[in-house]
Coordinates of C-alpha atoms in Angstrom, one line a residue:
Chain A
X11 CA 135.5 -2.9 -16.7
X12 CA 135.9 -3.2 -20.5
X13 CA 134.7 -6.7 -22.7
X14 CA 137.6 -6.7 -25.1
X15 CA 135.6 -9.7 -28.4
X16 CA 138.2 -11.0 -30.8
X17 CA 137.8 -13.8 -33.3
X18 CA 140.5 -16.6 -33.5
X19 CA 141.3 -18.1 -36.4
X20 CA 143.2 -20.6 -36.1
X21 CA 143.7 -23.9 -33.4
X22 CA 147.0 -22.7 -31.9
X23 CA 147.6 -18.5 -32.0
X24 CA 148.9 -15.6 -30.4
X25 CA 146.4 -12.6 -31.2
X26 CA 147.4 -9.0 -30.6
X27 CA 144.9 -6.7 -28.9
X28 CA 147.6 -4.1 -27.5
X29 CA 145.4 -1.3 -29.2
X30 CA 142.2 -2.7 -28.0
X31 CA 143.8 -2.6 -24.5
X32 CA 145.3 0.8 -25.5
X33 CA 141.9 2.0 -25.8
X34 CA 140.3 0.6 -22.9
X35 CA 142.8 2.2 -20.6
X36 CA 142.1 5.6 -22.7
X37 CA 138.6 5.2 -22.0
X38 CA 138.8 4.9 -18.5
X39 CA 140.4 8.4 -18.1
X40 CA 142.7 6.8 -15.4
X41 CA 146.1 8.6 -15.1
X42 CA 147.7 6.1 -13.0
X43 CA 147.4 3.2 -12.0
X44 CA 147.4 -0.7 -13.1
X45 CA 145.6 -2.9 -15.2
X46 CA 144.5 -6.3 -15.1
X47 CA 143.9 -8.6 -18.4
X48 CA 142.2 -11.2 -18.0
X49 CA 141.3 -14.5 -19.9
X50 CA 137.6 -15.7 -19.0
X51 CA 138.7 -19.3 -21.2
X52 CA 139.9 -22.3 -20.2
X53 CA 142.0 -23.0 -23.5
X54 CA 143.5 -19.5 -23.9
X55 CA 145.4 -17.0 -22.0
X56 CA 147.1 -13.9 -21.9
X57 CA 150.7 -13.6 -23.2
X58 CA 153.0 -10.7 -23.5
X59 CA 155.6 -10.8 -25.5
X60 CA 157.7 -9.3 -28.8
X61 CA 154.6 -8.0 -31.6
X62 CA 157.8 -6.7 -33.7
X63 CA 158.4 -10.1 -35.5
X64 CA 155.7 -12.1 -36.1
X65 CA 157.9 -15.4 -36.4
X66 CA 158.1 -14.8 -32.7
X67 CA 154.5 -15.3 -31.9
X68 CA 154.6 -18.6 -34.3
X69 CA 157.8 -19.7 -32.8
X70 CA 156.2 -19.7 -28.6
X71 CA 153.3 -20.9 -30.5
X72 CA 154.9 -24.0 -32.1
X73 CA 157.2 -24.8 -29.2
X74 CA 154.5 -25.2 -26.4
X75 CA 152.7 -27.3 -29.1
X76 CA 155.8 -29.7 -29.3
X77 CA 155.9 -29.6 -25.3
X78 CA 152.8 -30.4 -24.8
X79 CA 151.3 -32.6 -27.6
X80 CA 148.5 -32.4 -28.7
X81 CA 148.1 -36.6 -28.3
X82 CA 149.2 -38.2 -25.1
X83 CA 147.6 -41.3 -24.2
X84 CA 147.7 -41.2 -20.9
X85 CA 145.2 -38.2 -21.6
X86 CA 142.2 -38.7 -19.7
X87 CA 140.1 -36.0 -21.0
X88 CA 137.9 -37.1 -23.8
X89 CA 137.2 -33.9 -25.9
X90 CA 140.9 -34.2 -27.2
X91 CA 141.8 -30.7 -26.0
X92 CA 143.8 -31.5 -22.9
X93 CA 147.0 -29.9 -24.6
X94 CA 145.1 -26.3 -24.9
X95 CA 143.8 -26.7 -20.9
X96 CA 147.6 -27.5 -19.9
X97 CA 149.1 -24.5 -22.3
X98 CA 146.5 -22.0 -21.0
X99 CA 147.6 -23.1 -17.6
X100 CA 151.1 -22.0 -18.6
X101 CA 150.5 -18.9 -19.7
X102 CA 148.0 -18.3 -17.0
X103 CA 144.7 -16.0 -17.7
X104 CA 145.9 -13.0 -16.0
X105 CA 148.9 -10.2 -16.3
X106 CA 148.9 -6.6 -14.6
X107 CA 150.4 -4.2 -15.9
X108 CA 151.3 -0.2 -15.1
X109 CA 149.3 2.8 -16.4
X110 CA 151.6 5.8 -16.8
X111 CA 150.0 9.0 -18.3
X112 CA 147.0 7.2 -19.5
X113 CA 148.8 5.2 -21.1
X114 CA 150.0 1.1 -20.6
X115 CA 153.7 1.1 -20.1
X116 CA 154.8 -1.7 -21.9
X117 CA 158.4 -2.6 -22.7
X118 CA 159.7 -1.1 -26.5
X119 CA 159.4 -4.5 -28.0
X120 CA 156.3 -5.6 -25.3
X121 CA 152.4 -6.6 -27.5
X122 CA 149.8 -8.0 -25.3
X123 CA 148.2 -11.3 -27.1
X124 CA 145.4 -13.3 -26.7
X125 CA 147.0 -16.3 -26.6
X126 CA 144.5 -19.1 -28.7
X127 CA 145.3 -22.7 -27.8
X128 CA 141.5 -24.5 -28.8
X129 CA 140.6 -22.2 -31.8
X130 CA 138.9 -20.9 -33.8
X131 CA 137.0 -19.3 -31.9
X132 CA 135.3 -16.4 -30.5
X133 CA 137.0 -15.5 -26.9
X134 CA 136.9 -12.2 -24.6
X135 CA 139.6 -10.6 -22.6
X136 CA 138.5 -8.5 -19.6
X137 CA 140.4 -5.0 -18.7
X138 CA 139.9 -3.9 -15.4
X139 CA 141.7 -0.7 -14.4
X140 CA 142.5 0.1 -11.0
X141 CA 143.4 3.7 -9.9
X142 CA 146.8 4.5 -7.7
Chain B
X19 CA 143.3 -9.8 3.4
X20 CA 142.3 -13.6 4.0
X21 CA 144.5 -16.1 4.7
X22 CA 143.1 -19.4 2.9
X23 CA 144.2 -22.8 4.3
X24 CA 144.0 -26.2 2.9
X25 CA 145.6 -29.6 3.3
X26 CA 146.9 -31.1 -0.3
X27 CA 146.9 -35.0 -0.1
X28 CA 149.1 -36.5 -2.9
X29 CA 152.4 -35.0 -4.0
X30 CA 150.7 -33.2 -7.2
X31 CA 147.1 -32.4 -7.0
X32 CA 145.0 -29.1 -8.5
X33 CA 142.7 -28.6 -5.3
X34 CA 140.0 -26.3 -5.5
X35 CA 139.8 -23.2 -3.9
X36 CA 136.9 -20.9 -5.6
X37 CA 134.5 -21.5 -3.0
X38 CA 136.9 -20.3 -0.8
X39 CA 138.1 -17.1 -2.4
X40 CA 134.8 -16.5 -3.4
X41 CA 133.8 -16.5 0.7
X42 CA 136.8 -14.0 1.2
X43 CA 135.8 -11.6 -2.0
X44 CA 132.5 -11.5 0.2
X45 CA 133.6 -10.9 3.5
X46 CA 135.4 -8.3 2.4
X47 CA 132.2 -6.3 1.1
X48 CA 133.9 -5.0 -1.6
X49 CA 131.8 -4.7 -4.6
X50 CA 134.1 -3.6 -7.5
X51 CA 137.9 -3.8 -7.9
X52 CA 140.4 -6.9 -8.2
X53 CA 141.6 -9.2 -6.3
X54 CA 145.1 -11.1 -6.1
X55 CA 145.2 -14.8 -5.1
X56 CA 148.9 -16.0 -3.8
X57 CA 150.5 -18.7 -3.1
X58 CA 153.1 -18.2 -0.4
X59 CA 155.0 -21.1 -1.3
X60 CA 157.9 -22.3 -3.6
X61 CA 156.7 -25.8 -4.4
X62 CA 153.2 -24.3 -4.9
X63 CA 151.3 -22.4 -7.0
X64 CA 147.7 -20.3 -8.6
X65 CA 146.0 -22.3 -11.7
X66 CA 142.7 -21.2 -13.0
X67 CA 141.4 -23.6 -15.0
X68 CA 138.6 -26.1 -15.9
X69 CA 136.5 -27.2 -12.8
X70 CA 133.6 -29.0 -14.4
X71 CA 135.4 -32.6 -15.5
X72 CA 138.3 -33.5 -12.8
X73 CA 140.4 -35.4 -15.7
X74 CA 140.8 -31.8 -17.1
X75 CA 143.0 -30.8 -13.5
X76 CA 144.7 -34.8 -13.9
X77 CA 146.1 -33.8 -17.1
X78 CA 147.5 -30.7 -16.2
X79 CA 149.4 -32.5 -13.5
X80 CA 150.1 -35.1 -15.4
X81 CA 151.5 -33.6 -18.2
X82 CA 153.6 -31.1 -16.1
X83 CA 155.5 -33.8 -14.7
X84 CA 156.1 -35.7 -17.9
X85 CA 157.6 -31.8 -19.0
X86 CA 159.6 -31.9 -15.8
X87 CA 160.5 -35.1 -14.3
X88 CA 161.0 -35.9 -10.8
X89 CA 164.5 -37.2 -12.0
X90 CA 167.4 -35.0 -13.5
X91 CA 170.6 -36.2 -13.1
X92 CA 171.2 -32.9 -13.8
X93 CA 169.2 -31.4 -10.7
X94 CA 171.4 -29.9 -8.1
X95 CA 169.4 -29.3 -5.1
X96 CA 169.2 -31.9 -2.6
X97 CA 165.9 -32.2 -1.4
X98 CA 164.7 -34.2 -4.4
X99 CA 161.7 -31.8 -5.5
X100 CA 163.5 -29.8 -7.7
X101 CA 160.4 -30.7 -10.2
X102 CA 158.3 -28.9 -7.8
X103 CA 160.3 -26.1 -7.6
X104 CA 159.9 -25.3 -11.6
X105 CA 156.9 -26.6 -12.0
X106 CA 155.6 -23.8 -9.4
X107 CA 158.0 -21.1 -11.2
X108 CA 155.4 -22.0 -14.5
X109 CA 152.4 -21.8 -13.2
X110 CA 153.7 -18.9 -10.7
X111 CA 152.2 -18.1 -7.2
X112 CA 149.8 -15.3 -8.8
X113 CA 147.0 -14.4 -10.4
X114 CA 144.6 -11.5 -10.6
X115 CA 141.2 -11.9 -10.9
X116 CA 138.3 -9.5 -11.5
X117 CA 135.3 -8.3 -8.9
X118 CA 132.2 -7.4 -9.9
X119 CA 128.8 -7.0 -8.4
X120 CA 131.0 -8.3 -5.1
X121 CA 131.5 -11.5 -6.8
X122 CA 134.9 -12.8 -8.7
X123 CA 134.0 -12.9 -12.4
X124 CA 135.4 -15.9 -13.8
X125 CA 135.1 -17.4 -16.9
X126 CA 132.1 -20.3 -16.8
X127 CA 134.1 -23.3 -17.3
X128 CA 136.9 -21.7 -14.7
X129 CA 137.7 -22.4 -11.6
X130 CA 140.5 -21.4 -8.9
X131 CA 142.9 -23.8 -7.1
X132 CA 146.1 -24.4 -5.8
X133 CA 148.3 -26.2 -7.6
X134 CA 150.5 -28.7 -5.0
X135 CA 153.7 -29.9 -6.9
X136 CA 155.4 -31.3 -3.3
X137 CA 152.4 -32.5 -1.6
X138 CA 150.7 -33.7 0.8
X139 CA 151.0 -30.4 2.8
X140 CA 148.9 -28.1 4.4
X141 CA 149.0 -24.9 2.4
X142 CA 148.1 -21.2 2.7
X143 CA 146.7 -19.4 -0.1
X144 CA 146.3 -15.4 0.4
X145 CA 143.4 -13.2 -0.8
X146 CA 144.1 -9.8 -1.2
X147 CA 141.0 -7.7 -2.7
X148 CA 141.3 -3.9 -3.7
X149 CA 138.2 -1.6 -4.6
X150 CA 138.4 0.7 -7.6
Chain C
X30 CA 156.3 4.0 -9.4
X31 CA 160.4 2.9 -9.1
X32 CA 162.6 1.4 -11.6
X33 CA 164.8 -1.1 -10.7
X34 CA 168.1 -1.3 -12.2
X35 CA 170.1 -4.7 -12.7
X36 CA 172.6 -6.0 -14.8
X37 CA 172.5 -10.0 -15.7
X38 CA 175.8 -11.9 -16.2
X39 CA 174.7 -15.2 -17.9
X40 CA 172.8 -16.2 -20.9
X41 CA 170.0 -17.4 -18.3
X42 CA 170.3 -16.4 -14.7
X43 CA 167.4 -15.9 -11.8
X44 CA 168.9 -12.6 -10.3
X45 CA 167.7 -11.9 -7.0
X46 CA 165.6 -8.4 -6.8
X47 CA 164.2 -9.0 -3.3
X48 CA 165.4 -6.6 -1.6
X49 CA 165.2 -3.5 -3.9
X50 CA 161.7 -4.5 -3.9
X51 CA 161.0 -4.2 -0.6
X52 CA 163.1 -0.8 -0.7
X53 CA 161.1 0.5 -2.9
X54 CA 157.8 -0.7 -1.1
X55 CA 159.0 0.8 2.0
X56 CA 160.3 4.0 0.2
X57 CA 156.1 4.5 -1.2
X58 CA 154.7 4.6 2.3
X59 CA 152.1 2.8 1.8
X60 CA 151.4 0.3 4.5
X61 CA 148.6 -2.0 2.8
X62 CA 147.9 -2.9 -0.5
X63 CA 149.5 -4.4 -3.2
X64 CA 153.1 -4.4 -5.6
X65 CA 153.0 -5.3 -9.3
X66 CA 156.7 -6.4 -10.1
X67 CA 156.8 -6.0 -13.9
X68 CA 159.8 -6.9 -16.5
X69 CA 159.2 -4.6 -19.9
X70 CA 161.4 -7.0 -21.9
X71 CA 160.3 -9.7 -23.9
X72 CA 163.3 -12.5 -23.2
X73 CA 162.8 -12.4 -19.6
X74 CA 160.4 -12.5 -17.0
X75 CA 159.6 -12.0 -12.8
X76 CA 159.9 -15.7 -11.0
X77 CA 159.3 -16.0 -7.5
X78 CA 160.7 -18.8 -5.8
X79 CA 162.8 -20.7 -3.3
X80 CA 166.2 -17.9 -2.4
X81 CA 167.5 -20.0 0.3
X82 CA 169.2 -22.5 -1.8
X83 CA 171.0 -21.5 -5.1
X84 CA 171.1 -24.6 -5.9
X85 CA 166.9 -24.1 -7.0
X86 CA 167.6 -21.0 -9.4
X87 CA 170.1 -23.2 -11.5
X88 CA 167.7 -26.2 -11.6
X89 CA 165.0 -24.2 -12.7
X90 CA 167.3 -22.0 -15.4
X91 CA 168.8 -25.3 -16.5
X92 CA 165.4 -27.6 -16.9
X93 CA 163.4 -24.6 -18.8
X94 CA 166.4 -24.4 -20.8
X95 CA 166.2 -28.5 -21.3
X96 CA 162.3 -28.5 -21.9
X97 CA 162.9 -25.4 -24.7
X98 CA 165.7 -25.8 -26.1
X99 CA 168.0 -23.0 -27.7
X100 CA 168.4 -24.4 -31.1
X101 CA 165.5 -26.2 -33.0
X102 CA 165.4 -26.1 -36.6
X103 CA 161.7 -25.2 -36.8
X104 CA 162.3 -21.9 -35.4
X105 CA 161.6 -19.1 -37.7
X106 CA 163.1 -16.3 -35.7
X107 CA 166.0 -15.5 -36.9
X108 CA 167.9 -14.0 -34.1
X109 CA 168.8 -17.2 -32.5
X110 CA 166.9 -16.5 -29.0
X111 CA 163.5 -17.8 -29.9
X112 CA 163.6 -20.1 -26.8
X113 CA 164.4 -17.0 -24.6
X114 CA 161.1 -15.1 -25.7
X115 CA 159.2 -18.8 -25.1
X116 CA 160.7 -19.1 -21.4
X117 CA 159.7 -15.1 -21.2
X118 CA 156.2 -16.5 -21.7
X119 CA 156.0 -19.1 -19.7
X120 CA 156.9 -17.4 -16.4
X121 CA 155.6 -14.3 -17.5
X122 CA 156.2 -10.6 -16.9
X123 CA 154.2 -9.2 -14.5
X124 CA 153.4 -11.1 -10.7
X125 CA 151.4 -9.5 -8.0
X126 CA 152.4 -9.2 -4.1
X127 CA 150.7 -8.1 -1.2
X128 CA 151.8 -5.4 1.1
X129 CA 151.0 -5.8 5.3
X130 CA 152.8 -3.7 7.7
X131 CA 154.7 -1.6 4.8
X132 CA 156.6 -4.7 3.6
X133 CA 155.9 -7.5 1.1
X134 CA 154.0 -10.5 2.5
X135 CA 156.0 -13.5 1.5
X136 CA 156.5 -17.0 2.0
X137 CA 159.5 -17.7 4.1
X138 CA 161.3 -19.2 1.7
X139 CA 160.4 -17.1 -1.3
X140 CA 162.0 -14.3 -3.2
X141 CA 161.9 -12.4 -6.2
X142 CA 163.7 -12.9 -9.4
X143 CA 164.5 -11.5 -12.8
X144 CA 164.2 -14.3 -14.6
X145 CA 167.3 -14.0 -17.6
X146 CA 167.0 -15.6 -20.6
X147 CA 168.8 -13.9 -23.2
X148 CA 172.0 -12.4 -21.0
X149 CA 174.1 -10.8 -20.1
X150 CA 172.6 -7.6 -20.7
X151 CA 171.0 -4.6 -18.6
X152 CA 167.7 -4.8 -17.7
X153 CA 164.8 -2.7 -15.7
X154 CA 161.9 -3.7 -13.6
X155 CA 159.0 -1.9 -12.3
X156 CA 157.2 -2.0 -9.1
X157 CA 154.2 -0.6 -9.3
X158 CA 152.4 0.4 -5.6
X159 CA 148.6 0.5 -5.2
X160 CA 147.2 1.4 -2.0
X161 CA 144.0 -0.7 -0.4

């Protein structure tokens, strides 16, 4: 199991770590397989999705933030980040995905983000890879 | 695998289910690999979330049926829970955790539970652990 | 591992991959362990939910499509499917079944679903089997 540390650096943001992932599969010498990513954080998640454009990442970004608001007073949560529990919820902390060759298959236009929703912060993301 | 059951009491309710899966992780004596948690149901689902202040689960719930509202005139199906149906579809029916040490390595603040959205049922919630 | 081959016929459409799934379960041999159902595209996703009543696929496909809509003028993506990549998001690519007996263990009223959101087009899924 790898420890993948980023650095956030902003409240609400999609951070890619498709190398770091890259690189944790590599390291494992597994052929085949899966591999799980998972978010150890309440207020972040894992999201995969386009890394071509980055005006996709601000677009999911800004949307969920007009979904879910960042002030609702029926919010009974007092450290005013009840929006960045329910997006992390969402998103979810975990995604598998396929090793092929030692390598992740993702999709052509397919990045794998941390996805920041109570930054900036420090965060980890876990890889586990399973052999198979 | 373990077969996890529980009885929701209000129509949406985050219940807890880490002491639980933890329990299964153990029987099962395995002390590396993964471990997938599923929901078996349509109007149900996985959230892992915060566990330490229960306004943190409220919210979530909360929120999510602010997002989708028990009343659409739009809805089509009958049975008057389409909200549950979509509210399952985001949060999903699975997530994969990590197992270390024979424990589930979770984030501090997180913990597991099954998200009711057409409650109160009595629910099954499936652990499935694999070594590697 | 098998890819799945399916063609969508709407803008946004939960097409049914149930079945192909559990062919290609059967057709790996293996009897226990688990499936990772994975979408390489970044404007859909995998949803399992109700396949009884269609009725449920529309409702969900219509409220996402309600909650983010298709045109809003903060969107900086210009190719006019931002909300398609956000709905990708938020049911995610990759969901995680368990095999018993050979065949995927489901809930009785669930199936599987490639979840369209920027049809009609051609689209592939994996299923990934790992043995344990």
């Amino acid at each position: 199991m790898v420890v993948l540390e980023v650095r956030t650096t902003k409240r609400c943001q999609l951070l890619e770590i498709t190398d770091m992932v890259t690189g944790a599969i590599e390291e494992s010498g597994v052929k085949n397989g899966i591999a799980v990513i998972y978010a150890p954080h309440t207020t972040a998640g894992i999201v995969i999705n386009e890394n071509a454009d980055p005006s996709v990442e601000q677009d999911i970004s800004m949307k969920l933030s007009k979904v879910v608001d960042e002030r609702d007073p029926d919010y009974r949560h007092t450290e005013g980040n009840s929006d960045s529990h329910i997006k992390a919820s969402i998103v979810g902390p975990s995604q598998s995905i396929i090793i092929q060759n030692g390598r992740p298959l993702l999709g052509t236009w397919q990045g794998i983000f941390l996805a920041e929703f109570d930054g900036p912060r420090p965060r980890k993301v876990f890889v586990k890879v399973i052999e198979g």
